Coordinates of C-alpha atoms and ligand atoms in Angstrom, one line a residue:
X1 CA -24.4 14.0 -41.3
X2 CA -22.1 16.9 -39.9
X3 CA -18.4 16.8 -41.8
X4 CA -15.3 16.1 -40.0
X5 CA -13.6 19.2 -39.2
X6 CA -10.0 19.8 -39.7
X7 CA -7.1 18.2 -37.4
X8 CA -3.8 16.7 -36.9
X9 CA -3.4 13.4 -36.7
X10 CA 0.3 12.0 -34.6
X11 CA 1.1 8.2 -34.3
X12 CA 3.3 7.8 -31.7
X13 CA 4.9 4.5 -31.6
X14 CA 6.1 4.2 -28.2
X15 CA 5.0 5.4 -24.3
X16 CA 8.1 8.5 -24.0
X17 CA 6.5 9.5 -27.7
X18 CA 3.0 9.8 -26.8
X19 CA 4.1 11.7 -23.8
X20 CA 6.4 13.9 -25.1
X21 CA 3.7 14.9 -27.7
X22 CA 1.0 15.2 -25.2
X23 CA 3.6 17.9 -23.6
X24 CA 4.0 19.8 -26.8
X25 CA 0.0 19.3 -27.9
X26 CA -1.5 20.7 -25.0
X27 CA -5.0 20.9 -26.7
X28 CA -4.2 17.3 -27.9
X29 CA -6.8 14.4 -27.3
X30 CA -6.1 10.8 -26.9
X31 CA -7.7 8.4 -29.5
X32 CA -7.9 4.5 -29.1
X33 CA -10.2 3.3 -31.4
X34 CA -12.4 6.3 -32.1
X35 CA -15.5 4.6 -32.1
X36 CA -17.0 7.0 -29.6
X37 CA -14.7 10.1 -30.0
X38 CA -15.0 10.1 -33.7
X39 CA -18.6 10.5 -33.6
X40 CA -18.5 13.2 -30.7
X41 CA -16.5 14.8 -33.1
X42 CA -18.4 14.6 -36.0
X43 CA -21.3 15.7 -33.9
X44 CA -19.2 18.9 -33.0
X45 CA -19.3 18.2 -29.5
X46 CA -15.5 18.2 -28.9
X47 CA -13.1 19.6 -31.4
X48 CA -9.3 18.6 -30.6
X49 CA -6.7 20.0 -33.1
X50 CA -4.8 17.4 -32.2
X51 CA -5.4 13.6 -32.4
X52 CA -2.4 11.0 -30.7
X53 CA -3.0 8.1 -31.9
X54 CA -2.5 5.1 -29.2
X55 CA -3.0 2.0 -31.2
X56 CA 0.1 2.1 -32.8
X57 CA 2.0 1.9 -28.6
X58 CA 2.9 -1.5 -29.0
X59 CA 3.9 -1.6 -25.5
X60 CA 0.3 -1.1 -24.3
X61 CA -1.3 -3.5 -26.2
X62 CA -0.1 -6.6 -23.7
X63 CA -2.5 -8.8 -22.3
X64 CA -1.7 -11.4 -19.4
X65 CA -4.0 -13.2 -17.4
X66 CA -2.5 -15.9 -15.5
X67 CA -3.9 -17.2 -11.7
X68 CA -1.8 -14.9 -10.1
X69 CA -2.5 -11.5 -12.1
X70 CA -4.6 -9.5 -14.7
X71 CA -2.5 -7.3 -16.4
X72 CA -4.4 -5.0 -19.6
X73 CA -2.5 -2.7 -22.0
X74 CA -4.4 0.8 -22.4
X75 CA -4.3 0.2 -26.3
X76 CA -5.3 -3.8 -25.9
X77 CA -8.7 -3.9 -28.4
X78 CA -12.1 -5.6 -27.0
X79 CA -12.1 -8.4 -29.3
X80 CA -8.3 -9.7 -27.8
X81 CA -9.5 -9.0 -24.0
X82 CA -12.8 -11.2 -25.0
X83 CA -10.8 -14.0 -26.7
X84 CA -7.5 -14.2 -24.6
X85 CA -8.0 -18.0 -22.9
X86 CA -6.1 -16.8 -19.9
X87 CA -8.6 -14.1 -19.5
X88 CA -11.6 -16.2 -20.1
X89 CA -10.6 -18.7 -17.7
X90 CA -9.4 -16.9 -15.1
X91 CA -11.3 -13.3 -15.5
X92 CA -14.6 -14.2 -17.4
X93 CA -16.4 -11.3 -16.0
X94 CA -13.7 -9.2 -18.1
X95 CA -14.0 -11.5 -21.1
X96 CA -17.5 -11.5 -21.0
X97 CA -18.1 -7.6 -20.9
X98 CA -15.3 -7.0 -23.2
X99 CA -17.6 -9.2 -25.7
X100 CA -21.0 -7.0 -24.9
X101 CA -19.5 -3.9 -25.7
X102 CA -21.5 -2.6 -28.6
X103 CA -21.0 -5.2 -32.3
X104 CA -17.9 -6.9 -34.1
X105 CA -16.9 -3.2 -35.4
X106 CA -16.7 -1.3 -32.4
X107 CA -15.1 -4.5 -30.3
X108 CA -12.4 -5.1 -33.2
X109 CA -11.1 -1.3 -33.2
X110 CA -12.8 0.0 -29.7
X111 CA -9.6 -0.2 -26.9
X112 CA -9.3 -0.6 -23.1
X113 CA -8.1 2.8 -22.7
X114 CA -11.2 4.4 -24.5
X115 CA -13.8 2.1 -23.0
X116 CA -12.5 3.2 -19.6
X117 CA -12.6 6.6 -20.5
X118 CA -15.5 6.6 -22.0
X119 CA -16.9 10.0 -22.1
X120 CA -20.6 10.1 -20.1
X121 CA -23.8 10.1 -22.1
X122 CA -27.0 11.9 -22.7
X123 CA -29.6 12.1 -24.8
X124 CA -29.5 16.2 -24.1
X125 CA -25.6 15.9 -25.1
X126 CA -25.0 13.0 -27.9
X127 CA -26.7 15.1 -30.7
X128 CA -25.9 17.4 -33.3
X129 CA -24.3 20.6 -32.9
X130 CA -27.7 21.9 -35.0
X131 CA -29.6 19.6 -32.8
X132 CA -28.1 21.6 -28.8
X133 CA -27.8 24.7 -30.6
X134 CA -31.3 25.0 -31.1
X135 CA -32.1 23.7 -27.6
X136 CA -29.4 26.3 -26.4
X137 CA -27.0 23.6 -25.1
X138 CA -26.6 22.0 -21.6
X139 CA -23.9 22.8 -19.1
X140 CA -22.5 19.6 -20.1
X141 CA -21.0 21.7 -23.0
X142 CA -21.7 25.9 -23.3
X143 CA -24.9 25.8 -21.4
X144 CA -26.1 27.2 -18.0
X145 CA -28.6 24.6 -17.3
X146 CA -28.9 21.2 -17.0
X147 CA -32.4 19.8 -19.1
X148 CA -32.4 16.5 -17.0
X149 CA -33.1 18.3 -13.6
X150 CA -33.1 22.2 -14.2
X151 CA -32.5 22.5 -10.1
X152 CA -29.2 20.5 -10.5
X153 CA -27.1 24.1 -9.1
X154 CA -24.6 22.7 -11.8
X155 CA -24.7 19.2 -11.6
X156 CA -24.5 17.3 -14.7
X157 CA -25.9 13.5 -14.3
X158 CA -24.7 12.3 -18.1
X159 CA -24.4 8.5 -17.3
X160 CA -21.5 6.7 -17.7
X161 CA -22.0 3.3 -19.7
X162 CA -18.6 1.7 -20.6
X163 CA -19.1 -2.1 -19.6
X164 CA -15.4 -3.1 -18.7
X165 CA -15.1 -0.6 -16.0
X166 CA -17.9 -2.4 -13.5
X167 CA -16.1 -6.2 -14.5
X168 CA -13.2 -4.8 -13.1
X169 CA -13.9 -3.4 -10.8
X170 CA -15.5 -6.3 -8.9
X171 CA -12.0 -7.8 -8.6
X172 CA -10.3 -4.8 -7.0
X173 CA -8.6 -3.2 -10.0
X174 CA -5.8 -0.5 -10.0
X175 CA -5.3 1.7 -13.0
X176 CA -2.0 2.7 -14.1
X177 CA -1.5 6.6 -15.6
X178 CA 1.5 8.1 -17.0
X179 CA 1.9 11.8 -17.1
X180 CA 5.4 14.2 -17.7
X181 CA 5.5 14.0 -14.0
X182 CA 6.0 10.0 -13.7
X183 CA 4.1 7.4 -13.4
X184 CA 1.0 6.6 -10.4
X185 CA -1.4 4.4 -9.8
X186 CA -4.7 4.4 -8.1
X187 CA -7.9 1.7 -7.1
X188 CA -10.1 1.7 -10.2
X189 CA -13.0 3.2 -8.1
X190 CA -11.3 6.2 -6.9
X191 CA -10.6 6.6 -10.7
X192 CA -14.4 7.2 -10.9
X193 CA -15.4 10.6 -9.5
X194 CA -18.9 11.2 -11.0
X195 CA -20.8 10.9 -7.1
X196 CA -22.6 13.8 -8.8
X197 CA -23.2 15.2 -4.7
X198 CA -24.3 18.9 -4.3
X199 CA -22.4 18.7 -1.0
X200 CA -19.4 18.2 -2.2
X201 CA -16.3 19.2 -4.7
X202 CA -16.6 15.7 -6.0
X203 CA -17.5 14.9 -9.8
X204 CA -20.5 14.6 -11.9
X205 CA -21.4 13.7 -15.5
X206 CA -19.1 16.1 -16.9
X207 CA -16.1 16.2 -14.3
X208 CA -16.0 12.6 -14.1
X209 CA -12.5 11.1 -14.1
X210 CA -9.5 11.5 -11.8
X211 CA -7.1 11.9 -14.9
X212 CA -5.5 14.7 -15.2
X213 CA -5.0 16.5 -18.4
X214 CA -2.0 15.6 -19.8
X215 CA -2.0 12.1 -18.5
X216 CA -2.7 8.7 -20.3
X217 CA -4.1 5.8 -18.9
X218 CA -1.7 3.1 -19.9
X219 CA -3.2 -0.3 -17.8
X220 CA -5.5 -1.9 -16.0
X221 CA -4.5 -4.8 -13.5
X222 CA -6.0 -7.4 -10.8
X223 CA -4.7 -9.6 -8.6
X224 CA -6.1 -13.2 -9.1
X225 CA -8.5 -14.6 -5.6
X226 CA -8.6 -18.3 -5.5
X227 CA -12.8 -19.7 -5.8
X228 CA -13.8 -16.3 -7.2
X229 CA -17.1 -17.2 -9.6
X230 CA -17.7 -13.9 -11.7
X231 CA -20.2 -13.3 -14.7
X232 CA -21.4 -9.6 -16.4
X233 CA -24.8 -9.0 -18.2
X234 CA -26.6 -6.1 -19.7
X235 CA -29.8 -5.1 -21.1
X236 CA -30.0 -3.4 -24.2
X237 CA -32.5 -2.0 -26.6
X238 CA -30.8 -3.9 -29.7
X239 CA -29.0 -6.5 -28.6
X240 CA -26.8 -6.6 -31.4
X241 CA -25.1 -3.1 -31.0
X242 CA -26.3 -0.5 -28.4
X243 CA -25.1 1.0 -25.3
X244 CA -26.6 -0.5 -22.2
X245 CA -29.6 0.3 -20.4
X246 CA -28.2 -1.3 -17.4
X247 CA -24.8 -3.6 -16.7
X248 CA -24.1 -5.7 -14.0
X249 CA -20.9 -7.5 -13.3
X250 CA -20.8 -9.8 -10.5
X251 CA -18.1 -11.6 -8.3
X252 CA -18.7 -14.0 -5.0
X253 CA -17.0 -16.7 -3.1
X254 CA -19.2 -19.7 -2.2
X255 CA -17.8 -21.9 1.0
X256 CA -20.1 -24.5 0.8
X257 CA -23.4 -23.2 1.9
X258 CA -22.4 -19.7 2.9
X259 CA -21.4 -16.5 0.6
X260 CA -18.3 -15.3 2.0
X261 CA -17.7 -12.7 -0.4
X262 CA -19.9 -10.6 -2.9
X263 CA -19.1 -7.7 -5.2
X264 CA -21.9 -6.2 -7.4
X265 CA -20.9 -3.1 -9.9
X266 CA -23.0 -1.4 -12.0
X267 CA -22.9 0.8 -15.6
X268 CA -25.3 2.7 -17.5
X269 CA -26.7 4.2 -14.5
X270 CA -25.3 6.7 -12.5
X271 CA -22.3 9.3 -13.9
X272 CA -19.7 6.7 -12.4
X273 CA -19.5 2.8 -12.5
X274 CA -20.8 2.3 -9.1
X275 CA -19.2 -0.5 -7.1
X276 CA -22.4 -1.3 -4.2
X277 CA -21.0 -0.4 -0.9
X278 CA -22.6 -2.9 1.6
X279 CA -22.8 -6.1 0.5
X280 CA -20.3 -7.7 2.8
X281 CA -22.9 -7.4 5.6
X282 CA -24.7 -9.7 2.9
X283 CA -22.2 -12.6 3.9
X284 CA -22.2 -15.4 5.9
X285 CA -25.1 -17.4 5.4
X286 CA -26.7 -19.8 2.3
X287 CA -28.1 -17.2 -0.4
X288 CA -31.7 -17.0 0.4
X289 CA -34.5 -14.0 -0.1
X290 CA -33.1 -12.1 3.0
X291 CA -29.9 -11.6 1.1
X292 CA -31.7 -10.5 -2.4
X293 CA -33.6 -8.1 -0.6
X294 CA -30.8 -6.9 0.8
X295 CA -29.5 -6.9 -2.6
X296 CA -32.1 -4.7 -3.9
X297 CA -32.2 -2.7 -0.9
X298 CA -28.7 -1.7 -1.6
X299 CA -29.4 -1.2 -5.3
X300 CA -32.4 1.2 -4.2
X301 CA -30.3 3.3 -2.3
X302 CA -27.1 3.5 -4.7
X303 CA -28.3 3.5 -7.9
X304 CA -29.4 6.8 -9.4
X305 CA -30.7 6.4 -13.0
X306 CA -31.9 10.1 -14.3
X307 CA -33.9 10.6 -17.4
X308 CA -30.2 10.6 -19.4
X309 CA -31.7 8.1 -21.9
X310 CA -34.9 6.9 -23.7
X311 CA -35.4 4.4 -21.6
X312 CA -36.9 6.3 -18.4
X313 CA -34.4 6.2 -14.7
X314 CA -36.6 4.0 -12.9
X315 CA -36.7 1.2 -15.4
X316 CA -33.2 1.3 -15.4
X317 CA -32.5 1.0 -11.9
X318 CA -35.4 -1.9 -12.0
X319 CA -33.6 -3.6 -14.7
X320 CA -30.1 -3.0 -12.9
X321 CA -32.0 -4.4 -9.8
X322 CA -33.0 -7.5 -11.7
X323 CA -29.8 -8.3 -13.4
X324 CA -28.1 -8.7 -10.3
X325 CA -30.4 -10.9 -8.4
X326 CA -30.5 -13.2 -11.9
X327 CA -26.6 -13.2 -11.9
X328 CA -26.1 -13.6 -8.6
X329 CA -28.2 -17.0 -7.8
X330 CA -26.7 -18.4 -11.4
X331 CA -22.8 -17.8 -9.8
X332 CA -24.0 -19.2 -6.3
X333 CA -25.6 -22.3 -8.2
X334 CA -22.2 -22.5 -11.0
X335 CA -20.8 -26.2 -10.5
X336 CA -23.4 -27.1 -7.8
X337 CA -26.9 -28.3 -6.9
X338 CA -29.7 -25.7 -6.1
X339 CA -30.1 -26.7 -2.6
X340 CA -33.6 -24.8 -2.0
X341 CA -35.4 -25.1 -5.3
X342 CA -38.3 -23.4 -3.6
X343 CA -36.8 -20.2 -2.9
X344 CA -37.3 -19.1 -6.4
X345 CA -32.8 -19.1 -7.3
X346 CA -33.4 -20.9 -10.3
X347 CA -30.4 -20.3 -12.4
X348 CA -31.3 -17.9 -15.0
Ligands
FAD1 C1 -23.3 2.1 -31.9 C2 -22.3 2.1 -30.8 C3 -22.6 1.2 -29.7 C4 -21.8 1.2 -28.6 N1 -22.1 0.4 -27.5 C5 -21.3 0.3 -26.5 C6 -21.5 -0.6 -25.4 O1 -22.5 -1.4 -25.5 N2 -20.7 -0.6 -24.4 C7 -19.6 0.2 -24.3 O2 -18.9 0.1 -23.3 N3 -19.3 1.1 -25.3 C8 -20.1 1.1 -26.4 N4 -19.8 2.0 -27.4 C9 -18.7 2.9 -27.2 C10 -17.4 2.5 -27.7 O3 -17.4 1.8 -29.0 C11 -16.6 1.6 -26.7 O4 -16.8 2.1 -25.4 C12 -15.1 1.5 -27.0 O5 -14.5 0.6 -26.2 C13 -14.4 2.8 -26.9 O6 -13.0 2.6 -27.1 P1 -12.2 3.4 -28.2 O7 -10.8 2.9 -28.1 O8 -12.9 3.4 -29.5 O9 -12.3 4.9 -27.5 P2 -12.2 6.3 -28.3 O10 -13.4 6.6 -28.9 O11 -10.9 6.3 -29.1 O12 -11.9 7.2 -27.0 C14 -12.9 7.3 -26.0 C15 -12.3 8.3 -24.9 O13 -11.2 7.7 -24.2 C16 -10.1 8.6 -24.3 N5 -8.9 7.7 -24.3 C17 -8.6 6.8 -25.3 N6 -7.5 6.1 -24.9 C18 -7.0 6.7 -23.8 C19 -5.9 6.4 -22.9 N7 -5.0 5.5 -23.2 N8 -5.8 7.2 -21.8 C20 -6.7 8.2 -21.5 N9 -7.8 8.4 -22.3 C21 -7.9 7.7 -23.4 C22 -10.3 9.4 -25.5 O14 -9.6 10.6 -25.5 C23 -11.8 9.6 -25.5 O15 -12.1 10.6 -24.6 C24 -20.6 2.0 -28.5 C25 -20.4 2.9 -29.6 C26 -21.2 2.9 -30.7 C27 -20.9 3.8 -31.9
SF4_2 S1 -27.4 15.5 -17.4 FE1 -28.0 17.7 -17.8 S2 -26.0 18.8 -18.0 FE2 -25.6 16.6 -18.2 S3 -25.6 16.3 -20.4 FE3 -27.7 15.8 -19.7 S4 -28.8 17.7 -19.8 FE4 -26.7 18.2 -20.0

């Protein structure tokens, strides 16, 4: 195992402190929990001289979830998101991802702000420095090429896998920064910019936030909607601690025998949490096989799982594919009777 190498470590205590020393740390890098920086470091993939410490910003470690809003602190940990009643009752999508993220550990020191942020992953960039050096490193890092797909023209695909970000963003999230400039706040999904598009300026899996570098995320919030059912699921090699192969949250109204609203996200996929575009058209009528096809249909199109991980892309998107459907017919059939028992939405 690779030594730590030397840095400084700052505990702010409040939100003008962590601010002020981002301004004077320029080369400075945030640290909630550290359960996924630490080991980047350790691996030599990142090596800030400067750690700020945000668990110690009491003011970011709120939580209230009430059935009017959902309001997260940046430095709230997993395990208090996953247990807060208000948040289980009202938001159990968050609640339940909160409690898939990796085991007891990671969830009792891991932190909204760093699961958000989550840096992307790849089995060609989580290794040792010994490990890329002798592969001669990816562009992800000090490399020209990307191993994934070598015709990429600088495109990184690294997948981002942080299961909050999906959960919330089925229910329309904003995220809060702060920076030396004030304060702003944008959708969750435009917080996202891994399309990882050769056409385009947009992001990829190494350019994948909208955060500039001296700002902090410091919450997360929702509004609450009335007969909202919502749910999250993963797959994962070891279920008891491992990052997921695929993550699905899910959020729908059911009026009577009609869907009149339905949100699918997904993680562990693509370089961005990707909210599926096109499932309103998926409204209006009971759910039946026309609407899972479209379902998949959509998934198909959207979801772009490269060979980032062990587990090959096209499993992955299968899996995502699968997830949804299951998740889906168990929220249409929550609190009611399966009316067509025949069409194969058994709850799962
Ligand atoms: C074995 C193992 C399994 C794991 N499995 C999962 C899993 O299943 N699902 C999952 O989602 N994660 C998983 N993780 C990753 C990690 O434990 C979680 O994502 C955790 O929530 C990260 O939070 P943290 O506070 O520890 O982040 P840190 O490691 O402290 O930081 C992560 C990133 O966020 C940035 N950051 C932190 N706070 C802020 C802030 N306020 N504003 C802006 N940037 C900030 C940091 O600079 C860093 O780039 C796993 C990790 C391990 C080691
Ligand atoms: S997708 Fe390509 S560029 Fe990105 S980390 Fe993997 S190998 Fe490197």
């Amino acid at each position: 195992m690779d030594a730590l190498p030397e840095f400084q470590l700052l505990r702010p205590r409040t939100l003008g402190e962590a601010l002020a020393a981002r301004t004077a740390h320029p080369g400075s890098q945030l640290i909630g929990g550290g359960t996924d920086l630490l080991v980047n470091i350790r691996r030599g993939i990142v090596a800030p001289p400067v750690l700020l410490d945000m668990t110690g910003v009491s003011e970011l470690t709120q939580i209230s979830a009430d059935e009017q809003r959902l309001e997260i602190g940046a430095s709230a940990t997993l395990v208090d998101v996953a247990a807060h009643p208000g948040v289980v009752t009202n938001y159990p999508t968050v609640a339940q991802a909160a409690h898939g993220v990796a085991g007891p550990t990671q969830r009792n020191m891991g932190t909204v702000g760093g699961n958000l942020c989550l840096d992307t992953r790849c089995i060609f960039y989580n290794q040792s420095t010994w490990w890329r050096a002798a592969n001669n490193h990816c562009l992800k890092t000090t490399g020209d090429v990307c191993y994934v797909a070598p015709k990429s023209h600088g495109v990184c695909f690294a997948t981002f896998s942080g299961d909050l970000a999906p959960a919330l963003l089925v229910l329309g999230a904003q995220i809060d920064l702060a920076g030396p400039g004030g304060r702003r706040t944008l959708p969750l999904a435009d917080f996202y910019i891994g399309h990882a598009r050769h056409d385009t300026a947009s992001g990829d899996g190494k350019n994948y936030l909208a955060l500039a570098p001296d700002e902090i995320v410091i919450a997360v919030r929702a509004k609450h909607t009335p007969r909202l059912r919502s749910g999250y699921d993963k797959i994962r090699i070891r279920r008891s601690i491992e990052y997921p192969v695929a993550g699905v949250a899910v959020a729908l109204t059911r009026d009577d025998d009609a869907l009149a609203d339905l949100r699918v996200a997904f993680t562990g996929t693509n370089p961005r949490p990707v909210l599926l575009e096109g499932t309103a058209a998926l409204c209006g009528s009971p759910l039946d096989e026309r609407v899972l096809a479209g379902l998949d249909a959509l998934v198909r199109d959207q979801i772009m799982a490269m060979k980032t991980t062990f587990t090959p892309g096209h499993y992955r998107r299968r899996v995502a594919g699968v997830l949804a459907r299951r998740l889906v017919a168990r929220l249409w059939a929550q609190g009611s009777e399966i009316r067509d028992q025949g069409s194969g939405l058994a709850t799962a």
